[in-house]
Coordinates of C-alpha atoms and ligand atoms in Angstrom, one line a residue:
Chain U
X375 CA -28.9 31.5 -8.4
X376 CA -32.3 30.4 -7.2
X377 CA -33.1 29.8 -10.8
X378 CA -32.5 26.0 -10.3
X379 CA -36.1 25.9 -9.0
X380 CA -37.5 26.5 -12.4
X381 CA -34.7 26.4 -14.8
X382 CA -34.0 22.7 -15.0
X383 CA -36.3 19.8 -15.4
X384 CA -38.7 19.4 -12.5
X385 CA -38.0 15.9 -11.2
X386 CA -35.4 15.8 -8.4
X387 CA -32.5 13.4 -8.8
X388 CA -32.2 12.9 -5.1
X389 CA -35.2 12.3 -2.9
X390 CA -34.9 11.7 0.8
X391 CA -37.9 11.2 3.0
X392 CA -38.2 10.6 6.7
X393 CA -34.6 9.2 6.8
X394 CA -33.7 7.8 10.2
X395 CA -30.2 6.6 11.0
X396 CA -28.9 5.7 14.4
X397 CA -25.9 4.3 16.1
X398 CA -27.0 2.2 19.1
X399 CA -29.3 4.4 21.2
X400 CA -28.2 7.6 19.5
X401 CA -30.4 8.7 16.6
X402 CA -28.2 10.8 14.3
X403 CA -30.7 11.5 11.5
X404 CA -34.2 11.8 12.7
X405 CA -36.8 11.9 10.0
X406 CA -34.7 14.0 7.6
X407 CA -36.2 15.0 4.2
X408 CA -34.3 16.5 1.3
X409 CA -34.6 16.9 -2.4
X410 CA -31.8 17.8 -4.8
X411 CA -32.7 18.8 -8.4
X412 CA -30.9 17.8 -11.5
X413 CA -27.7 19.8 -11.8
X414 CA -28.2 21.5 -8.5
X415 CA -25.2 22.3 -6.3
X416 CA -26.1 21.9 -2.7
X417 CA -23.7 22.5 0.2
X418 CA -24.4 20.9 3.6
X419 CA -23.1 22.6 6.7
X420 CA -23.4 21.4 10.3
X421 CA -21.6 21.2 13.5
X422 CA -19.1 18.4 13.9
X423 CA -21.0 15.3 14.8
X424 CA -24.3 16.6 13.5
X425 CA -24.5 13.7 11.0
X426 CA -23.3 15.2 7.7
X427 CA -21.1 12.3 6.9
X428 CA -23.8 9.9 8.0
X429 CA -26.3 11.5 5.5
X430 CA -23.7 11.5 2.7
X431 CA -22.8 7.8 3.4
X432 CA -26.5 6.9 3.3
X433 CA -26.8 8.6 -0.1
X434 CA -23.6 6.8 -1.3
X435 CA -25.0 3.4 -0.2
X436 CA -22.1 3.0 2.2
X437 CA -24.1 2.5 5.3
X438 CA -25.4 -1.0 5.1
X439 CA -24.2 -1.6 8.6
X440 CA -26.1 1.3 10.1
X441 CA -29.6 0.8 11.4
X442 CA -32.4 3.0 10.1
X443 CA -35.3 3.5 7.9
X444 CA -36.7 6.0 5.4
X445 CA -37.2 6.5 1.7
X446 CA -34.1 7.1 -0.3
X447 CA -33.9 7.7 -4.1
X448 CA -30.6 8.4 -5.7
X449 CA -29.4 8.0 -9.3
X450 CA -27.4 4.9 -10.3
X451 CA -24.7 7.1 -11.7
X452 CA -23.1 8.7 -8.7
X453 CA -19.6 9.3 -7.6
X454 CA -18.0 10.0 -4.2
X455 CA -15.1 12.2 -3.4
X456 CA -13.7 11.6 0.0
X457 CA -11.7 13.8 2.3
X458 CA -8.6 11.8 1.5
X459 CA -8.0 11.3 -2.2
X460 CA -8.2 7.5 -1.6
X461 CA -6.1 6.5 -4.6
X462 CA -4.8 3.0 -4.7
X463 CA -1.1 3.4 -4.1
X464 CA -0.3 0.4 -6.3
X465 CA -2.0 1.8 -9.4
X466 CA -0.6 4.6 -11.6
X467 CA -2.6 7.8 -11.8
X468 CA -4.4 6.9 -15.0
X469 CA -5.3 3.4 -13.8
X470 CA -6.7 5.0 -10.6
X471 CA -8.9 7.3 -12.7
X472 CA -10.4 4.6 -14.8
X473 CA -10.6 2.0 -12.0
X474 CA -13.7 -0.1 -12.3
X475 CA -14.7 1.7 -15.5
X476 CA -15.8 -0.9 -17.9
X477 CA -15.8 1.0 -21.2
X478 CA -13.8 0.3 -24.4
X479 CA -12.5 3.9 -24.5
X480 CA -11.8 4.1 -20.7
X481 CA -8.2 5.1 -21.2
X482 CA -9.0 7.8 -23.6
X483 CA -11.7 9.2 -21.2
X484 CA -9.3 8.9 -18.3
X485 CA -6.7 11.0 -20.1
X486 CA -9.3 13.6 -21.0
X487 CA -10.4 13.8 -17.4
X488 CA -6.8 14.2 -16.2
X489 CA -6.4 16.9 -18.8
X490 CA -9.4 18.6 -17.4
X491 CA -8.1 18.7 -13.8
X492 CA -4.8 20.0 -15.1
X493 CA -2.8 16.8 -14.7
X494 CA -2.3 15.9 -18.4
X495 CA 1.1 14.3 -18.7
X496 CA 1.1 12.8 -15.2
X497 CA -0.8 9.6 -16.2
X498 CA 2.1 7.3 -15.3
X499 CA 3.0 8.8 -12.0
X500 CA 2.5 6.8 -8.8
X501 CA 0.1 8.4 -6.3
X502 CA 2.9 8.8 -3.8
X503 CA 4.6 11.1 -6.3
X504 CA 1.8 13.6 -6.2
X505 CA 1.1 16.4 -3.8
X506 CA -2.0 16.4 -1.7
X507 CA -3.8 18.8 -4.0
X508 CA -2.8 16.9 -7.1
X509 CA -4.0 13.7 -5.5
X510 CA -7.4 15.3 -4.8
X511 CA -7.5 16.4 -8.4
X512 CA -7.0 12.8 -9.5
X513 CA -9.9 11.9 -7.2
X514 CA -12.0 14.5 -8.9
X515 CA -11.0 13.2 -12.3
X516 CA -11.9 9.7 -11.2
X517 CA -15.4 10.9 -10.1
X518 CA -16.0 12.9 -13.3
X519 CA -14.9 10.3 -15.8
X520 CA -18.0 8.3 -14.8
X521 CA -20.3 11.2 -15.9
X522 CA -22.2 11.1 -12.6
X523 CA -25.7 12.5 -12.2
X524 CA -24.8 13.0 -8.6
X525 CA -21.5 13.9 -7.1
X526 CA -21.2 13.4 -3.3
X527 CA -18.2 15.1 -1.7
X528 CA -17.4 14.9 2.0
X529 CA -15.1 17.7 2.9
X530 CA -13.0 17.1 -0.2
X531 CA -10.8 20.1 0.4
X532 CA -10.5 19.8 4.1
X533 CA -6.9 18.6 4.1
X534 CA -5.7 21.2 1.6
X535 CA -4.0 24.5 2.4
X536 CA -6.0 27.7 1.9
X537 CA -4.5 28.7 -1.5
X538 CA -4.9 25.2 -3.0
X539 CA -8.4 25.2 -1.7
X540 CA -9.3 28.4 -3.6
X541 CA -7.8 26.9 -6.8
X542 CA -9.9 23.7 -6.2
X543 CA -13.0 25.9 -5.8
X544 CA -12.5 27.4 -9.2
X545 CA -11.8 24.0 -10.7
X546 CA -14.8 22.4 -9.1
X547 CA -17.0 25.2 -10.3
X548 CA -15.8 24.9 -13.9
X549 CA -16.1 21.1 -13.9
X550 CA -19.7 21.3 -12.5
X551 CA -20.6 23.9 -15.1
X552 CA -19.4 21.6 -17.8
X553 CA -20.7 18.2 -16.6
X554 CA -23.8 19.4 -14.8
X555 CA -24.0 16.8 -12.0
X556 CA -26.1 17.4 -9.0
X557 CA -23.7 18.0 -6.1
X558 CA -23.9 17.5 -2.4
X559 CA -20.9 19.0 -0.9
X560 CA -20.3 18.5 2.8
X561 CA -18.2 21.2 4.3
X562 CA -17.5 23.0 7.5
X563 CA -16.4 26.1 5.7
X564 CA -19.3 28.6 5.5
X565 CA -17.5 30.7 2.8
X566 CA -16.8 27.7 0.7
X567 CA -20.5 26.8 0.9
X568 CA -21.7 30.2 -0.1
X569 CA -19.1 30.6 -2.8
X570 CA -19.9 27.4 -4.6
X571 CA -23.5 26.3 -3.9
X572 CA -26.9 27.1 -5.4
X573 CA -28.4 26.2 -2.1
X574 CA -26.9 25.8 1.4
X575 CA -28.4 23.5 4.0
X576 CA -27.7 23.4 7.7
X577 CA -28.0 20.0 9.5
X578 CA -28.7 20.1 13.2
X579 CA -30.4 17.7 15.7
X580 CA -31.1 15.2 13.0
X581 CA -32.8 17.4 10.5
X582 CA -32.4 20.3 8.1
X583 CA -32.8 23.4 10.1
X584 CA -32.0 25.9 7.3
X585 CA -32.3 25.8 3.6
X586 CA -31.0 29.0 1.9
X587 CA -30.9 29.6 -1.8
X588 CA -27.9 31.7 -2.7
X589 CA -29.1 34.5 -4.8
X590 CA -25.8 36.1 -5.6
X591 CA -24.5 36.1 -9.2
X592 CA -21.3 34.3 -9.8
X593 CA -18.4 34.8 -9.5
X594 CA -19.1 35.6 -5.9
X595 CA -17.2 38.1 -3.9
X596 CA -16.6 37.4 -0.2
X597 CA -16.8 41.1 0.5
X598 CA -20.2 41.4 -1.1
X599 CA -23.0 42.7 1.2
X600 CA -25.4 39.9 0.5
X601 CA -22.6 37.4 1.0
X602 CA -22.1 38.8 4.4
X603 CA -25.8 38.6 5.3
X604 CA -26.0 35.0 4.2
X605 CA -22.8 34.1 6.1
X606 CA -24.2 35.6 9.3
X607 CA -27.5 33.8 8.9
X608 CA -25.8 30.5 8.4
X609 CA -23.4 31.1 11.3
X610 CA -26.5 31.8 13.4
X611 CA -28.0 28.5 12.5
X612 CA -24.7 26.9 13.3
X613 CA -24.9 28.4 16.7
X614 CA -22.2 31.0 16.2
X615 CA -23.3 34.6 16.9
X616 CA -21.6 37.2 14.8
X617 CA -21.9 41.0 14.5
X618 CA -23.3 42.0 11.2
X619 CA -20.6 42.5 8.7
X620 CA -22.2 45.8 7.5
X621 CA -24.7 47.9 9.3
X622 CA -28.1 47.0 8.1
Chain I
X19 CA 51.2 3.1 -1.6
X20 CA 51.2 6.6 -3.1
X21 CA 47.9 5.9 -4.8
X22 CA 46.4 5.0 -1.4
X23 CA 47.6 8.0 0.6
X24 CA 46.8 10.5 -2.1
X25 CA 43.1 11.0 -1.7
X26 CA 43.3 11.3 2.1
X27 CA 46.1 13.8 1.9
X28 CA 44.2 16.0 -0.6
X29 CA 40.9 15.6 1.1
X30 CA 40.9 18.5 3.6
X31 CA 41.9 21.1 1.0
X32 CA 39.3 20.3 -1.5
X33 CA 36.7 19.5 1.1
X34 CA 35.9 15.9 0.5
X35 CA 32.8 14.5 2.2
X36 CA 32.9 13.3 5.7
X37 CA 33.6 9.6 5.0
X38 CA 36.9 10.4 3.3
X39 CA 37.9 12.7 6.1
X40 CA 37.3 10.0 8.6
X41 CA 40.5 8.4 7.2
X42 CA 42.6 11.1 8.8
X43 CA 43.5 10.4 12.4
X44 CA 41.5 12.8 14.7
X45 CA 44.6 14.3 16.2
X46 CA 45.7 15.7 12.9
X47 CA 42.3 17.3 12.2
X48 CA 41.6 20.3 14.4
X49 CA 37.9 20.5 15.3
X50 CA 36.7 23.6 13.6
X51 CA 33.7 25.4 14.8
X52 CA 31.1 25.7 12.1
X53 CA 32.0 22.4 10.5
X54 CA 28.7 20.7 10.0
X55 CA 28.6 17.2 11.5
X56 CA 26.4 15.0 9.6
X57 CA 24.3 12.6 11.6
X58 CA 23.5 10.4 8.6
X59 CA 25.8 7.5 7.7
X60 CA 27.2 9.2 4.7
X61 CA 27.8 7.7 1.3
X62 CA 27.5 3.9 0.9
X63 CA 30.8 2.0 0.4
X64 CA 30.8 0.4 -3.0
X65 CA 30.3 -3.4 -2.7
X66 CA 30.3 -2.8 1.1
X67 CA 28.6 -6.1 1.7
X68 CA 31.7 -7.9 0.4
X69 CA 34.2 -6.3 2.7
X70 CA 33.5 -8.5 5.7
X71 CA 33.6 -11.8 3.8
X72 CA 36.8 -10.7 2.0
X73 CA 38.4 -9.9 5.3
X74 CA 37.5 -13.3 6.6
X75 CA 39.0 -14.9 3.5
X76 CA 42.2 -13.0 4.0
X77 CA 42.4 -14.1 7.7
X78 CA 41.7 -17.7 6.7
X79 CA 44.4 -17.6 3.9
X80 CA 47.0 -16.0 6.2
X81 CA 46.2 -18.5 8.9
X82 CA 46.6 -21.4 6.5
X83 CA 49.9 -20.2 5.0
X84 CA 51.4 -19.4 8.4
X85 CA 50.4 -22.9 9.6
X86 CA 48.2 -21.4 12.4
X87 CA 45.2 -23.4 11.2
X88 CA 45.4 -27.2 11.2
X89 CA 44.3 -28.4 7.7
X90 CA 42.3 -31.1 9.4
X91 CA 40.3 -28.5 11.2
X92 CA 40.0 -26.1 8.3
X93 CA 41.8 -26.8 5.0
X94 CA 43.3 -23.8 3.1
X95 CA 40.9 -21.9 0.8
X96 CA 42.8 -23.1 -2.3
X97 CA 42.6 -26.7 -1.3
X98 CA 38.8 -26.2 -0.8
X99 CA 38.7 -24.7 -4.3
X100 CA 40.8 -27.6 -5.6
X101 CA 38.4 -30.1 -4.1
X102 CA 35.5 -28.3 -5.6
X103 CA 37.1 -28.3 -9.0
X104 CA 37.8 -32.1 -8.6
X105 CA 34.2 -32.7 -7.6
X106 CA 33.0 -30.8 -10.6
X107 CA 35.3 -32.6 -12.9
X108 CA 33.9 -35.9 -11.6
X109 CA 30.4 -34.6 -12.1
X110 CA 29.5 -35.2 -8.5
X111 CA 29.0 -31.7 -7.4
X112 CA 26.5 -30.9 -10.2
X113 CA 24.6 -34.1 -9.5
X114 CA 24.2 -33.4 -5.7
X115 CA 23.5 -29.7 -6.4
X116 CA 20.8 -30.5 -8.9
X117 CA 19.2 -33.1 -6.6
X118 CA 19.1 -30.6 -3.7
X119 CA 17.9 -27.6 -5.8
X120 CA 15.2 -29.8 -7.3
X121 CA 14.0 -30.9 -3.9
X122 CA 14.0 -27.4 -2.5
X123 CA 12.3 -26.0 -5.6
X124 CA 9.5 -28.6 -5.5
X125 CA 8.9 -28.1 -1.8
X126 CA 8.9 -24.3 -2.3
X127 CA 6.5 -24.4 -5.2
X128 CA 4.0 -26.7 -3.4
X129 CA 4.4 -24.8 -0.1
X130 CA 4.0 -21.4 -1.7
X131 CA 0.9 -22.5 -3.7
X132 CA -0.8 -24.2 -0.9
X133 CA 0.1 -21.4 1.6
X134 CA -1.2 -18.8 -0.8
X135 CA -4.4 -20.6 -1.6
X136 CA -5.1 -21.2 2.1
X137 CA -4.4 -17.6 2.9
X138 CA -6.8 -16.4 0.2
X139 CA -9.6 -18.7 1.3
X140 CA -9.1 -17.9 4.9
X141 CA -8.5 -14.2 4.3
X142 CA -11.5 -13.7 2.1
X143 CA -14.2 -15.6 3.9
X144 CA -15.3 -16.0 7.5
X145 CA -16.1 -19.6 7.0
X146 CA -12.8 -20.3 5.4
X147 CA -11.0 -18.6 8.3
X148 CA -13.0 -20.7 10.8
X149 CA -12.0 -23.9 9.0
X150 CA -8.4 -23.1 8.0
X151 CA -6.9 -20.7 10.4
X152 CA -7.0 -23.0 13.5
X153 CA -5.2 -26.0 11.9
X154 CA -2.5 -23.7 10.4
X155 CA -1.9 -22.1 13.8
X156 CA -1.6 -25.5 15.4
X157 CA 0.8 -26.6 12.6
X158 CA 2.7 -23.5 13.2
X159 CA 3.2 -24.3 16.9
X160 CA 4.8 -27.7 16.0
X161 CA 8.3 -27.2 14.6
X162 CA 8.3 -28.8 11.1
X163 CA 11.4 -30.7 11.9
X164 CA 9.6 -32.4 14.8
X165 CA 7.2 -33.8 12.2
X166 CA 9.9 -35.7 10.3
X167 CA 9.4 -39.0 12.2
X168 CA 5.7 -39.0 11.5
X169 CA 6.3 -38.0 7.9
X170 CA 8.8 -40.9 7.6
X171 CA 6.2 -43.3 8.8
X172 CA 3.6 -41.9 6.4
X173 CA 5.7 -41.3 3.3
X174 CA 8.7 -43.5 3.8
X175 CA 12.2 -42.1 3.4
X176 CA 11.9 -41.2 -0.3
X177 CA 11.6 -38.0 -2.1
X178 CA 7.9 -37.6 -1.1
X179 CA 8.8 -37.2 2.5
X180 CA 11.5 -34.7 1.8
X181 CA 9.4 -32.5 -0.5
X182 CA 6.5 -32.7 2.0
X183 CA 8.6 -31.6 4.9
X184 CA 10.0 -28.7 2.9
X185 CA 6.5 -27.7 1.7
X186 CA 5.1 -27.9 5.2
X187 CA 7.8 -25.6 6.5
X188 CA 7.3 -23.2 3.6
X189 CA 3.6 -22.8 3.7
X190 CA 3.5 -21.4 7.2
X191 CA 5.3 -18.0 6.6
X192 CA 3.5 -17.6 3.3
X193 CA 0.1 -18.2 4.9
X194 CA 0.8 -16.0 7.9
X195 CA 2.1 -13.0 6.0
X196 CA -0.3 -13.2 3.1
X197 CA -3.3 -13.6 5.4
X198 CA -2.3 -10.8 7.7
X199 CA -1.7 -8.4 4.9
X200 CA -5.0 -9.4 3.3
X201 CA -6.8 -8.7 6.5
X202 CA -5.1 -5.4 7.1
X203 CA -6.1 -3.9 3.7
X204 CA -7.5 -0.5 4.5
X205 CA -11.3 -0.6 4.8
X206 CA -11.3 2.7 3.0
X207 CA -10.2 1.0 -0.2
X208 CA -13.1 -1.5 0.2
X209 CA -15.5 1.5 0.4
X210 CA -13.9 3.0 -2.6
X211 CA -14.4 -0.2 -4.6
X212 CA -18.0 -0.2 -3.5
X213 CA -18.6 3.4 -4.7
X214 CA -16.9 2.6 -8.0
X215 CA -19.2 -0.4 -8.3
X216 CA -16.5 -2.9 -8.8
X217 CA -17.5 -6.5 -9.3
X218 CA -16.2 -9.1 -6.8
X219 CA -13.7 -10.5 -9.2
X220 CA -12.4 -7.0 -10.1
X221 CA -12.2 -6.1 -6.4
X222 CA -10.1 -9.1 -5.7
X223 CA -7.8 -8.5 -8.7
X224 CA -7.4 -4.7 -8.4
X225 CA -7.6 -4.2 -4.6
X226 CA -7.1 -7.3 -2.6
X227 CA -4.3 -9.1 -4.4
X228 CA -2.1 -6.0 -5.0
X229 CA -2.8 -5.0 -1.4
X230 CA -1.6 -8.4 -0.1
X231 CA 1.5 -8.5 -2.3
X232 CA 3.8 -6.9 0.2
X233 CA 2.9 -9.5 2.8
X234 CA 3.2 -12.3 0.3
X235 CA 6.8 -11.2 -0.6
X236 CA 7.7 -10.9 3.0
X237 CA 6.4 -14.4 3.5
X238 CA 8.3 -15.6 0.4
X239 CA 11.6 -14.4 1.7
X240 CA 11.1 -16.3 4.9
X241 CA 9.8 -19.3 2.9
X242 CA 13.0 -19.5 0.9
X243 CA 15.1 -19.5 4.0
X244 CA 12.9 -22.2 5.6
X245 CA 13.1 -24.3 2.4
X246 CA 16.9 -24.5 2.6
X247 CA 16.8 -25.0 6.3
X248 CA 14.5 -28.0 6.0
X249 CA 16.4 -29.3 3.1
X250 CA 19.6 -29.5 5.1
X251 CA 17.8 -31.5 7.8
X252 CA 16.0 -33.9 5.6
X253 CA 19.1 -34.6 3.6
X254 CA 21.1 -35.4 6.7
X255 CA 18.3 -37.5 8.2
X256 CA 18.2 -40.0 5.3
X257 CA 19.4 -39.5 1.8
X258 CA 21.5 -41.1 -0.9
X259 CA 22.1 -37.9 -2.9
X260 CA 22.1 -34.2 -2.5
X261 CA 24.5 -31.7 -0.9
X262 CA 23.5 -32.8 2.6
X263 CA 24.3 -36.4 1.8
X264 CA 27.6 -35.3 0.3
X265 CA 28.4 -33.5 3.5
X266 CA 27.4 -36.4 5.7
X267 CA 29.4 -38.8 3.7
X268 CA 32.5 -36.6 3.9
X269 CA 32.1 -36.3 7.6
X270 CA 32.3 -40.1 7.9
X271 CA 35.6 -40.0 6.1
X272 CA 36.9 -36.9 7.8
X273 CA 37.0 -35.0 4.5
X274 CA 36.7 -31.5 5.9
X275 CA 37.4 -29.9 2.5
X276 CA 34.3 -31.5 1.0
X277 CA 32.2 -30.5 4.1
X278 CA 33.4 -26.9 3.5
X279 CA 32.5 -27.1 -0.2
X280 CA 29.0 -28.2 0.8
X281 CA 28.6 -25.4 3.3
X282 CA 29.8 -22.8 0.8
X283 CA 27.3 -24.2 -1.7
X284 CA 24.4 -23.9 0.8
X285 CA 25.5 -20.3 1.5
X286 CA 25.6 -19.5 -2.3
X287 CA 22.2 -21.1 -2.9
X288 CA 20.6 -19.2 0.1
X289 CA 22.1 -15.9 -1.0
X290 CA 21.2 -16.4 -4.6
X291 CA 17.6 -17.3 -4.0
X292 CA 17.1 -14.5 -1.5
X293 CA 18.5 -12.2 -4.2
X294 CA 16.1 -13.5 -6.8
X295 CA 13.2 -13.0 -4.5
X296 CA 14.1 -9.5 -3.5
X297 CA 14.7 -8.6 -7.1
X298 CA 11.1 -9.6 -7.9
X299 CA 9.9 -8.0 -4.7
X300 CA 11.4 -4.7 -5.7
X301 CA 10.0 -4.9 -9.2
X302 CA 6.5 -5.7 -8.2
X303 CA 6.4 -3.2 -5.3
X304 CA 7.9 -0.3 -7.2
X305 CA 5.0 1.8 -6.2
X306 CA 6.2 1.5 -2.7
X307 CA 9.9 1.8 -3.4
X308 CA 9.5 5.4 -4.5
X309 CA 8.7 6.1 -0.8
X310 CA 11.7 4.3 0.5
X311 CA 14.3 6.0 -1.6
Ligands
ATP2089 N1 -19.6 3.9 12.8 C1 -20.1 4.6 13.9 N2 -20.4 4.1 15.0 C2 -20.9 4.8 16.1 N3 -21.2 6.1 16.0 C3 -20.9 6.7 14.9 C4 -20.4 6.0 13.7 N4 -20.2 6.9 12.7 C5 -20.7 8.1 13.2 N5 -21.1 8.0 14.5 C6 -21.6 9.0 15.3 O1 -22.6 9.7 14.6 C7 -22.5 11.1 14.8 C8 -22.5 11.8 13.5 O2 -21.3 11.4 12.8 P1 -20.9 12.1 11.4 O3 -19.7 11.5 11.0 O4 -22.1 11.9 10.5 O5 -20.7 13.6 11.8 P2 -20.3 14.8 10.9 O6 -21.4 15.8 10.8 O7 -19.8 14.3 9.6 O8 -19.1 15.4 11.7 P3 -17.7 16.0 11.2 O9 -18.0 17.4 10.7 O10 -16.9 16.0 12.4 O11 -17.2 15.1 10.1 C9 -21.3 11.4 15.6 O12 -21.7 11.7 16.9 C10 -20.6 10.1 15.6 O13 -20.0 9.8 16.8
MG2090 MG1 -17.9 14.1 8.6

């Protein structure tokens, strides 16, 4: 899956150079640089507190109160999926999906997006009537209905149970294959990163300390030998020592 | 009699729910092990809210018939009803009622409008808050009724003074509740609006106003109560019409029955208006109600 390097058009959609972000005296991102290609799926790992959310919020233009500097180029068409579904409780599901969407056929697109995430027919439900996984699917639909060039997701499946999470992986993979946005997925789950991404980054001490292209054909099997190797390498970068899964 | 005792007698055998069983004296019912005791209150009694008032009415009637209650203290229910019918026939009751309701409505409308606008300005801008919040808090600290002498000096004793007093009382709860619910809208929704690239107008319409609606309705329920409360006072301070005036006049002539008619009218108005507000509250907040039931 390293093919993204040559396969798609050359110009990256996200370009970050010497990004610095600090909270008071603590510098969280310290001269970080990062490119994401068109349609590329990048997963970002890092210890808790390493600054993953800080980076993602910078990319989402949600950090105007944070001090910092650096060059940051992102497309206009970008969507964010948060850890919580963040649906407005006073809007029905369909209205939530097309919130802020100023198009004549917004409702039609919204329905189609809900259909895509498997929630056709729930358009008129209130958010409180949905399960956590369903709410997160609505959030996905809300992101995709805008046809983003960049999808930013901060631990979007963190609050879901393991089984639902696996289903969501499949769904996300399908949706990304169809809509082809560039993706930056923040996660603390190494397997999730290796399963989904074209490229996995590890953030530590304010910069990217590992940048690993995942050269395993999809669908990926967790028991695969190469999978195990990459997992070990990533865990090492994350400061977790493991025994090799298979003798080398 | 038979009809009454029937369900209770049958209850244990066909296993009626706990509230029916409660009719049986405890001594009769052996406490079986394994009987599940429900901690919840059980089924709601139909029209339960009317049981207490009905009971009061019964006591009142019996007291009057038995001569236990002096009619000068409290006339019998039927003579109050008779008085009410007479007053209606003379057209007096409707007249006073209309005057009072009109005053309350005007005060309520002005108070709610002003309170809401102030809450929006002060809730949505720092400058607005700096200018508005202080004076409102000061006004809040002064009981509205204490302002009546000043308002009389300013506005005389006419309708203007009455409506102003009511509006001033009403705007406080509206302002306080709407403002605080505006300010406590989750910042995560603000972030969401930002990532969805909502315009300011759309943000206000889709996020801020619906988010503040629960607070507004809470304020409105207080406001209605305050409106009637201030109405009662302004009508007794100085008026030549209205329910309060009718009561005051009746007091001068010792017509207890008319006083009671006035009080019942106040109660009905208060209950009805609260009912109307909570009806709209439930309808507009149906997204929340699904959680409550
Ligand atoms: N608003 C803030 N004010 C002060 N410090 C902050 C703020 N937001 C984040 N930080 C600090 O910046 C550091 C990085 O936070 P960030 O949320 O980016 O971590 P993260 O990698 O996303 O962690 P996690 O995996 O736990 O979500 C943390 O040490 C955190 O305490
Ligand atoms: Mg985080």
